PDB file of C-alpha atoms in Angstrom:
ATOM      1  CA  MET A   1       0.000   0.000   0.000  1.00 51.00           C
ATOM      2  CA  LYS A   2       1.292   3.447  -0.919  1.00 60.00           C
ATOM      3  CA  PRO A   3       1.994   5.396   2.290  1.00 66.00           C
ATOM      4  CA  GLY A   4       0.080   8.564   2.952  1.00 81.00           C
ATOM      5  CA  ILE A   5      -3.555   9.644   3.124  1.00 90.00           C
ATOM      6  CA  ARG A   6      -5.180  11.652   0.362  1.00 88.00           C
ATOM      7  CA  GLN A   7      -8.843  11.584   1.388  1.00 90.00           C
ATOM      8  CA  LEU A   8     -11.011  10.957   4.459  1.00 93.00           C
ATOM      9  CA  SER A   9     -14.795  10.476   4.366  1.00 91.00           C
ATOM     10  CA  CYS A  10     -17.128   9.780   7.279  1.00 89.00           C
ATOM     11  CA  GLU A  11     -20.056   7.359   7.178  1.00 85.00           C
ATOM     12  CA  GLY A  12     -21.640   7.335  10.627  1.00 83.00           C
ATOM     13  CA  ASP A  13     -19.048   5.845  12.975  1.00 85.00           C
ATOM     14  CA  ARG A  14     -16.963   4.527  10.080  1.00 89.00           C
ATOM     15  CA  VAL A  15     -14.202   6.416   8.280  1.00 91.00           C
ATOM     16  CA  TRP A  16     -13.172   5.682   4.695  1.00 90.00           C
ATOM     17  CA  VAL A  17      -9.467   6.296   4.119  1.00 90.00           C
ATOM     18  CA  GLY A  18      -8.050   6.636   0.614  1.00 87.00           C
ATOM     19  CA  ASN A  19      -4.356   6.774  -0.257  1.00 79.00           C
ATOM     20  CA  GLY A  20      -4.969   8.308  -3.709  1.00 68.00           C
ATOM     21  CA  ASP A  21      -3.487   5.243  -5.351  1.00 70.00           C
ATOM     22  CA  ASN A  22      -5.092   1.802  -5.327  1.00 74.00           C
ATOM     23  CA  VAL A  23      -6.475   1.236  -1.826  1.00 81.00           C
ATOM     24  CA  LEU A  24      -9.617   2.446  -0.052  1.00 85.00           C
ATOM     25  CA  VAL A  25     -10.244   1.193   3.499  1.00 88.00           C
ATOM     26  CA  ALA A  26     -13.182   1.591   5.913  1.00 89.00           C
ATOM     27  CA  ILE A  27     -12.293   1.727   9.626  1.00 90.00           C
ATOM     28  CA  ASN A  28     -14.699   1.630  12.583  1.00 90.00           C
ATOM     29  CA  LYS A  29     -14.407   3.680  15.772  1.00 84.00           C
ATOM     30  CA  ALA A  30     -12.371   0.892  17.401  1.00 86.00           C
ATOM     31  CA  GLY A  31      -9.760   1.296  14.660  1.00 85.00           C
ATOM     32  CA  LYS A  32     -10.554  -2.032  12.998  1.00 90.00           C
ATOM     33  CA  GLU A  33     -10.851  -2.478   9.251  1.00 91.00           C
ATOM     34  CA  THR A  34     -14.416  -3.313   8.202  1.00 90.00           C
ATOM     35  CA  ASP A  35     -14.202  -3.018   4.407  1.00 89.00           C
ATOM     36  CA  MET A  36     -11.640  -2.519   1.652  1.00 86.00           C
ATOM     37  CA  VAL A  37     -11.429  -1.713  -2.029  1.00 83.00           C
ATOM     38  CA  CYS A  38      -8.125  -2.777  -3.578  1.00 79.00           C
ATOM     39  CA  LEU A  39      -7.713  -2.714  -7.347  1.00 72.00           C
ATOM     40  CA  GLY A  40      -4.193  -4.007  -7.746  1.00 64.00           C
ATOM     41  CA  GLY A  41      -1.959  -1.598  -9.614  1.00 62.00           C
ATOM     42  CA  ASP A  42      -4.856   0.474 -10.947  1.00 59.00           C
ATOM     43  CA  GLN A  43      -5.465   3.944  -9.584  1.00 63.00           C
ATOM     44  CA  VAL A  44      -8.619   4.467  -7.521  1.00 61.00           C
ATOM     45  CA  LYS A  45      -8.151   8.272  -7.216  1.00 65.00           C
ATOM     46  CA  TYR A  46     -10.954   9.733  -5.099  1.00 77.00           C
ATOM     47  CA  HIS A  47     -14.254   8.586  -3.667  1.00 84.00           C
ATOM     48  CA  ALA A  48     -17.560   9.740  -2.175  1.00 82.00           C
ATOM     49  CA  VAL A  49     -19.569   7.820   0.399  1.00 81.00           C
ATOM     50  CA  VAL A  50     -23.362   7.676   0.068  1.00 75.00           C
ATOM     51  CA  GLU A  51     -25.176   6.628   3.233  1.00 64.00           C
ATOM     52  CA  ASP A  52     -26.709   3.152   2.798  1.00 63.00           C
ATOM     53  CA  GLU A  53     -26.154   3.275  -0.972  1.00 67.00           C
ATOM     54  CA  GLY A  54     -22.524   2.386  -1.502  1.00 79.00           C
ATOM     55  CA  VAL A  55     -19.416   4.280  -2.547  1.00 88.00           C
ATOM     56  CA  PHE A  56     -18.651   6.252  -5.695  1.00 90.00           C
ATOM     57  CA  ILE A  57     -15.088   5.721  -6.928  1.00 89.00           C
ATOM     58  CA  ILE A  58     -13.140   7.395  -9.724  1.00 88.00           C
ATOM     59  CA  TYR A  59     -11.395   4.517 -11.453  1.00 83.00           C
ATOM     60  CA  ARG A  60      -9.686   4.390 -14.859  1.00 79.00           C
ATOM     61  CA  ASN A  61     -11.117   7.774 -15.888  1.00 84.00           C
ATOM     62  CA  SER A  62     -14.673   6.618 -15.146  1.00 88.00           C
ATOM     63  CA  LEU A  63     -17.025   7.116 -12.230  1.00 91.00           C
ATOM     64  CA  MET A  64     -17.957   3.757 -10.756  1.00 89.00           C
ATOM     65  CA  LYS A  65     -20.468   2.922  -8.036  1.00 90.00           C
ATOM     66  CA  ARG A  66     -19.671   0.132  -5.597  1.00 87.00           C
ATOM     67  CA  VAL A  67     -22.801  -1.565  -4.302  1.00 82.00           C
ATOM     68  CA  GLN A  68     -22.677  -4.811  -2.285  1.00 80.00           C
ATOM     69  CA  ARG A  69     -18.951  -5.073  -3.061  1.00 80.00           C
ATOM     70  CA  GLN A  70     -19.546  -4.947  -6.824  1.00 84.00           C
ATOM     71  CA  LEU A  71     -18.214  -2.131  -9.034  1.00 85.00           C
ATOM     72  CA  ARG A  72     -20.707  -0.865 -11.604  1.00 89.00           C
ATOM     73  CA  PRO A  73     -20.152   1.885 -14.223  1.00 90.00           C
ATOM     74  CA  PHE A  74     -22.070   5.089 -13.489  1.00 92.00           C
ATOM     75  CA  ILE A  75     -20.610   7.774 -15.804  1.00 91.00           C
ATOM     76  CA  SER A  76     -17.919   6.950 -18.365  1.00 87.00           C
ATOM     77  CA  TYR A  77     -18.125   9.738 -20.955  1.00 85.00           C
ATOM     78  CA  PHE A  78     -17.019  13.308 -20.352  1.00 88.00           C
ATOM     79  CA  ALA A  79     -16.218  16.379 -22.455  1.00 83.00           C
ATOM     80  CA  GLU A  80     -13.329  15.712 -24.832  1.00 86.00           C
ATOM     81  CA  GLY A  81      -9.966  15.877 -23.084  1.00 90.00           C
ATOM     82  CA  PHE A  82     -11.415  16.028 -19.573  1.00 94.00           C
ATOM     83  CA  SER A  83     -10.731  13.447 -16.860  1.00 91.00           C
ATOM     84  CA  PRO A  84     -12.530  13.129 -13.488  1.00 92.00           C
ATOM     85  CA  MET A  85     -10.366  14.043 -10.510  1.00 91.00           C
ATOM     86  CA  CYS A  86     -12.721  14.245  -7.506  1.00 92.00           C
ATOM     87  CA  VAL A  87     -16.320  13.412  -6.604  1.00 94.00           C
ATOM     88  CA  ALA A  88     -18.915  14.355  -3.996  1.00 93.00           C
ATOM     89  CA  CYS A  89     -22.592  13.592  -3.403  1.00 92.00           C
ATOM     90  CA  SER A  90     -25.461  15.665  -2.101  1.00 92.00           C
ATOM     91  CA  GLY A  91     -27.059  14.133   0.972  1.00 87.00           C
ATOM     92  CA  LEU A  92     -30.282  16.007   0.184  1.00 89.00           C
ATOM     93  CA  SER A  93     -30.898  15.523  -3.549  1.00 90.00           C
ATOM     94  CA  GLY A  94     -28.610  12.576  -4.274  1.00 90.00           C
ATOM     95  CA  ASP A  95     -26.942  14.617  -7.045  1.00 93.00           C
ATOM     96  CA  VAL A  96     -23.362  13.700  -7.917  1.00 94.00           C
ATOM     97  CA  LEU A  97     -20.683  16.391  -8.362  1.00 95.00           C
ATOM     98  CA  LEU A  98     -17.508  15.761 -10.332  1.00 96.00           C
ATOM     99  CA  GLY A  99     -14.361  17.858 -10.623  1.00 95.00           C
ATOM    100  CA  LEU A 100     -12.762  17.398 -14.043  1.00 95.00           C
ATOM    101  CA  VAL A 101      -9.445  18.542 -15.529  1.00 95.00           C
ATOM    102  CA  ASN A 102      -8.138  18.901 -19.075  1.00 94.00           C
ATOM    103  CA  HIS A 103      -4.408  18.561 -18.427  1.00 91.00           C
ATOM    104  CA  GLU A 104      -3.314  19.475 -21.954  1.00 91.00           C
ATOM    105  CA  GLU A 105      -5.245  22.748 -21.978  1.00 91.00           C
ATOM    106  CA  GLY A 106      -4.898  23.525 -18.270  1.00 91.00           C
ATOM    107  CA  ARG A 107      -8.658  23.851 -17.794  1.00 94.00           C
ATOM    108  CA  GLY A 108     -10.996  22.629 -15.080  1.00 96.00           C
ATOM    109  CA  GLN A 109     -14.718  22.052 -14.627  1.00 96.00           C
ATOM    110  CA  VAL A 110     -17.261  21.097 -12.006  1.00 97.00           C
ATOM    111  CA  ALA A 111     -20.155  19.074 -13.415  1.00 96.00           C
ATOM    112  CA  ARG A 112     -23.384  18.236 -11.597  1.00 96.00           C
ATOM    113  CA  TYR A 113     -25.360  15.065 -12.390  1.00 94.00           C
ATOM    114  CA  SER A 114     -28.656  13.725 -11.126  1.00 93.00           C
ATOM    115  CA  ARG A 115     -28.701  10.499  -9.122  1.00 89.00           C
ATOM    116  CA  THR A 116     -29.521   8.703 -12.414  1.00 90.00           C
ATOM    117  CA  GLY A 117     -26.473  10.169 -14.202  1.00 91.00           C
ATOM    118  CA  ARG A 118     -28.176  12.952 -16.202  1.00 93.00           C
ATOM    119  CA  GLU A 119     -25.983  16.043 -16.605  1.00 94.00           C
ATOM    120  CA  ILE A 120     -27.524  19.106 -14.917  1.00 94.00           C
ATOM    121  CA  TYR A 121     -24.843  21.741 -15.475  1.00 94.00           C
ATOM    122  CA  VAL A 122     -21.128  22.324 -16.029  1.00 95.00           C
ATOM    123  CA  VAL A 123     -19.202  25.210 -14.429  1.00 95.00           C
ATOM    124  CA  GLU A 124     -15.960  26.313 -16.059  1.00 94.00           C
ATOM    125  CA  ASP A 125     -15.834  30.071 -16.840  1.00 91.00           C
ATOM    126  CA  ASP A 126     -17.741  33.136 -15.665  1.00 87.00           C
ATOM    127  CA  LEU A 127     -19.798  35.396 -17.956  1.00 81.00           C
ATOM    128  CA  GLU A 128     -16.655  37.294 -18.971  1.00 85.00           C
ATOM    129  CA  GLY A 129     -14.819  34.131 -19.935  1.00 88.00           C
ATOM    130  CA  ARG A 130     -12.539  34.035 -16.912  1.00 91.00           C
ATOM    131  CA  PRO A 131     -11.972  30.590 -15.378  1.00 94.00           C
ATOM    132  CA  VAL A 132     -13.974  29.880 -12.223  1.00 95.00           C
ATOM    133  CA  ILE A 133     -12.464  26.404 -11.855  1.00 96.00           C
ATOM    134  CA  GLU A 134      -8.923  25.428 -12.887  1.00 95.00           C
ATOM    135  CA  ARG A 135      -7.701  22.316 -11.065  1.00 95.00           C
ATOM    136  CA  PRO A 136     -10.269  20.837  -8.660  1.00 95.00           C
ATOM    137  CA  LEU A 137      -8.812  18.496  -6.017  1.00 93.00           C
ATOM    138  CA  HIS A 138     -11.709  17.955  -3.591  1.00 94.00           C
ATOM    139  CA  LEU A 139     -15.433  18.676  -3.518  1.00 95.00           C
ATOM    140  CA  VAL A 140     -17.865  19.000  -0.609  1.00 95.00           C
ATOM    141  CA  VAL A 141     -21.619  19.570  -0.874  1.00 95.00           C
ATOM    142  CA  LYS A 142     -22.957  21.604   2.048  1.00 95.00           C
ATOM    143  CA  LYS A 143     -26.349  21.088   3.690  1.00 92.00           C
ATOM    144  CA  ASN A 144     -27.764  24.084   1.792  1.00 93.00           C
ATOM    145  CA  GLU A 145     -26.515  22.506  -1.487  1.00 94.00           C
ATOM    146  CA  ASP A 146     -23.674  25.003  -2.006  1.00 96.00           C
ATOM    147  CA  VAL A 147     -20.649  23.264  -3.514  1.00 97.00           C
ATOM    148  CA  CYS A 148     -17.168  23.844  -2.060  1.00 97.00           C
ATOM    149  CA  VAL A 149     -14.243  23.257  -4.405  1.00 97.00           C
ATOM    150  CA  CYS A 150     -10.672  22.849  -3.203  1.00 96.00           C
ATOM    151  CA  ASP A 151      -8.780  24.057  -6.288  1.00 96.00           C
ATOM    152  CA  ALA A 152      -4.996  23.709  -6.575  1.00 94.00           C
ATOM    153  CA  LYS A 153      -4.731  26.932  -8.597  1.00 94.00           C
ATOM    154  CA  LYS A 154      -7.578  29.081  -7.254  1.00 95.00           C
ATOM    155  CA  GLY A 155      -7.741  28.075  -3.583  1.00 96.00           C
ATOM    156  CA  LEU A 156     -11.267  27.680  -2.201  1.00 97.00           C
ATOM    157  CA  VAL A 157     -14.149  28.233  -4.638  1.00 97.00           C
ATOM    158  CA  VAL A 158     -17.770  28.104  -3.425  1.00 97.00           C
ATOM    159  CA  LEU A 159     -20.645  27.661  -5.885  1.00 96.00           C
ATOM    160  CA  GLU A 160     -24.357  28.038  -5.343  1.00 94.00           C
ATOM    161  CA  GLU A 161     -26.582  25.029  -5.985  1.00 92.00           C
ATOM    162  CA  SER A 162     -27.328  26.527  -9.428  1.00 91.00           C
ATOM    163  CA  GLY A 163     -23.614  26.686 -10.263  1.00 92.00           C
ATOM    164  CA  ASN A 164     -23.117  30.446  -9.842  1.00 93.00           C
ATOM    165  CA  CYS A 165     -19.875  31.377  -8.083  1.00 95.00           C
ATOM    166  CA  LEU A 166     -20.451  32.799  -4.596  1.00 95.00           C
ATOM    167  CA  PHE A 167     -16.829  33.598  -3.788  1.00 96.00           C
ATOM    168  CA  THR A 168     -13.216  32.560  -4.191  1.00 96.00           C
ATOM    169  CA  TYR A 169     -10.839  32.529  -1.232  1.00 96.00           C
ATOM    170  CA  PRO A 170      -7.257  32.541  -2.585  1.00 96.00           C
ATOM    171  CA  MET A 171      -4.901  29.968  -1.057  1.00 94.00           C
ATOM    172  CA  THR A 172      -1.547  28.470  -1.976  1.00 89.00           C
ATOM    173  CA  ASP A 173      -1.437  24.695  -2.446  1.00 90.00           C
ATOM    174  CA  PRO A 174      -4.634  23.607  -0.652  1.00 95.00           C
ATOM    175  CA  THR A 175      -4.672  19.858  -0.081  1.00 93.00           C
ATOM    176  CA  GLY A 176      -7.946  18.999   1.677  1.00 93.00           C
ATOM    177  CA  MET A 177     -11.241  20.367   2.898  1.00 95.00           C
ATOM    178  CA  CYS A 178     -14.331  19.690   5.012  1.00 96.00           C
ATOM    179  CA  VAL A 179     -17.316  21.563   6.478  1.00 95.00           C
ATOM    180  CA  ASP A 180     -18.176  21.783  10.193  1.00 93.00           C
ATOM    181  CA  GLY A 181     -21.577  21.839  11.906  1.00 89.00           C
ATOM    182  CA  ALA A 182     -21.672  25.665  11.841  1.00 91.00           C
ATOM    183  CA  ASP A 183     -21.270  25.625   8.030  1.00 92.00           C
ATOM    184  CA  ASN A 184     -17.694  26.912   8.222  1.00 95.00           C
ATOM    185  CA  ILE A 185     -15.229  25.534   5.690  1.00 97.00           C
ATOM    186  CA  LEU A 186     -11.959  24.045   6.932  1.00 96.00           C
ATOM    187  CA  VAL A 187      -9.057  23.862   4.467  1.00 97.00           C
ATOM    188  CA  CYS A 188      -5.592  22.384   4.973  1.00 96.00           C
ATOM    189  CA  ASP A 189      -2.538  23.347   2.918  1.00 94.00           C
ATOM    190  CA  GLY A 190       0.080  20.666   3.533  1.00 92.00           C
ATOM    191  CA  SER A 191       1.507  22.398   6.612  1.00 94.00           C
ATOM    192  CA  ASP A 192       0.338  22.038  10.233  1.00 94.00           C
ATOM    193  CA  ILE A 193      -2.211  24.835   9.792  1.00 94.00           C
ATOM    194  CA  ILE A 194      -5.944  24.490   9.116  1.00 95.00           C
ATOM    195  CA  HIS A 195      -7.788  27.565   7.852  1.00 96.00           C
ATOM    196  CA  VAL A 196     -11.362  28.083   9.096  1.00 95.00           C
ATOM    197  CA  ILE A 197     -13.403  30.149   6.622  1.00 96.00           C
ATOM    198  CA  SER A 198     -16.916  31.483   7.178  1.00 96.00           C
ATOM    199  CA  PRO A 199     -19.846  30.656   4.843  1.00 95.00           C
ATOM    200  CA  GLU A 200     -19.405  34.182   3.413  1.00 95.00           C
ATOM    201  CA  GLY A 201     -15.721  33.662   2.576  1.00 96.00           C
ATOM    202  CA  ARG A 202     -14.030  35.404   5.521  1.00 96.00           C
ATOM    203  CA  LEU A 203     -11.091  33.903   7.408  1.00 96.00           C
ATOM    204  CA  LEU A 204     -12.292  33.307  10.976  1.00 95.00           C
ATOM    205  CA  ARG A 205      -9.153  31.775  12.450  1.00 93.00           C
ATOM    206  CA  THR A 206      -6.383  29.267  11.894  1.00 94.00           C
ATOM    207  CA  CYS A 207      -5.825  26.103  13.929  1.00 91.00           C
ATOM    208  CA  ARG A 208      -2.566  24.235  14.417  1.00 92.00           C
ATOM    209  CA  VAL A 209      -2.255  20.444  14.648  1.00 92.00           C
ATOM    210  CA  HIS A 210       0.672  18.422  15.985  1.00 89.00           C
ATOM    211  CA  ARG A 211       2.549  17.734  12.774  1.00 91.00           C
ATOM    212  CA  ASN A 212       3.383  19.162   9.372  1.00 93.00           C
ATOM    213  CA  GLY A 213       2.164  17.615   6.137  1.00 93.00           C
ATOM    214  CA  VAL A 214      -1.630  17.583   6.590  1.00 94.00           C
ATOM    215  CA  SER A 215      -3.148  16.251   3.364  1.00 93.00           C
ATOM    216  CA  ALA A 216      -6.734  15.297   4.289  1.00 94.00           C
ATOM    217  CA  ILE A 217      -9.318  16.338   6.870  1.00 96.00           C
ATOM    218  CA  ALA A 218     -12.884  15.347   7.757  1.00 95.00           C
ATOM    219  CA  ILE A 219     -15.387  15.970  10.539  1.00 93.00           C
ATOM    220  CA  GLN A 220     -17.187  13.123  12.299  1.00 91.00           C
ATOM    221  CA  ASN A 221     -20.375  13.599  14.336  1.00 85.00           C
ATOM    222  CA  ASP A 222     -19.955  17.410  14.149  1.00 84.00           C
ATOM    223  CA  ASN A 223     -17.310  17.522  16.898  1.00 85.00           C
ATOM    224  CA  ILE A 224     -14.351  15.326  15.943  1.00 91.00           C
ATOM    225  CA  LEU A 225     -11.754  16.542  13.441  1.00 95.00           C
ATOM    226  CA  LEU A 226      -9.940  13.742  11.609  1.00 94.00           C
ATOM    227  CA  VAL A 227      -6.504  14.586  10.206  1.00 96.00           C
ATOM    228  CA  GLY A 228      -4.486  12.554   7.711  1.00 93.00           C
ATOM    229  CA  TYR A 229      -0.913  13.130   6.551  1.00 93.00           C
ATOM    230  CA  LYS A 230       0.747  12.738   3.168  1.00 87.00           C
ATOM    231  CA  ARG A 231       3.646  10.618   4.484  1.00 85.00           C
ATOM    232  CA  SER A 232       1.847   8.552   7.123  1.00 84.00           C
ATOM    233  CA  CYS A 233      -1.008   6.048   7.284  1.00 81.00           C
ATOM    234  CA  THR A 234      -2.037   7.363  10.718  1.00 84.00           C
ATOM    235  CA  VAL A 235      -5.276   9.293  11.255  1.00 89.00           C
ATOM    236  CA  GLU A 236      -5.257  11.685  14.224  1.00 92.00           C
ATOM    237  CA  LEU A 237      -8.437  12.725  16.062  1.00 92.00           C
ATOM    238  CA  TYR A 238      -8.970  16.156  17.599  1.00 93.00           C
ATOM    239  CA  ASP A 239     -11.827  17.577  19.626  1.00 89.00           C
ATOM    240  CA  LEU A 240     -13.066  20.333  17.328  1.00 84.00           C
ATOM    241  CA  SER A 241     -14.066  22.634  20.189  1.00 79.00           C
ATOM    242  CA  GLU A 242     -10.602  22.393  21.706  1.00 72.00           C
ATOM    243  CA  ILE A 243      -8.698  22.938  18.478  1.00 68.00           C
ATOM    244  CA  ASN A 244     -10.907  25.930  17.644  1.00 61.00           C
ATOM    245  CA  GLY A 245      -9.892  27.445  20.942  1.00 51.00           C
ATOM    246  CA  GLN A 246      -6.167  27.353  20.203  1.00 48.00           C
TER     247      GLN A 246
END
């Protein structure tokens, strides 16, 4: 297994841990492995957990859905030159969000699909032709259906449910993102600092964890912050109220 953690997703008391390579593991609150997806030498990339419905996985430039331990194709055709890089699901509508990149042209998109795979919209440029999305790394759908995009070039981009851009919060080299119970957006940047940004796009505070190299974060049960590192397979747990008070 490739060392390092690239994505964390919570499903009740279970946490799905992805290394961004070929392994995806589910771990319960006792720290025991309860499920695994391992596809040999093939890249799994990123995933999205759907409560009681399985796991979406980006695999071989397609979006697959894993149900009862079986992988089934969900979306396999995208705009010419674009490849899926990250995925998220709406807990309210069941819509699926994909971040896509055209590496040759240096362009990015966020596409929204219905739960049956019908394309709803694609966000790429604003009305003046300026790029809204360039290189999406992670997506999170908030409870109000706003879509948060962790973009390697732009920083944090937040879209309305309709796809209109609400704001962009510039950051250098963001690596992971999650949303807390107060609707604030937490973003890590590969250091030991986590940026806490308000729903309106204002920096509220920064929090420091114990080590450098934070690559993935998630929030479990609204009060536990999970932290993963790019050179370690260890997940650290922090009390969110305590870390916010630092």
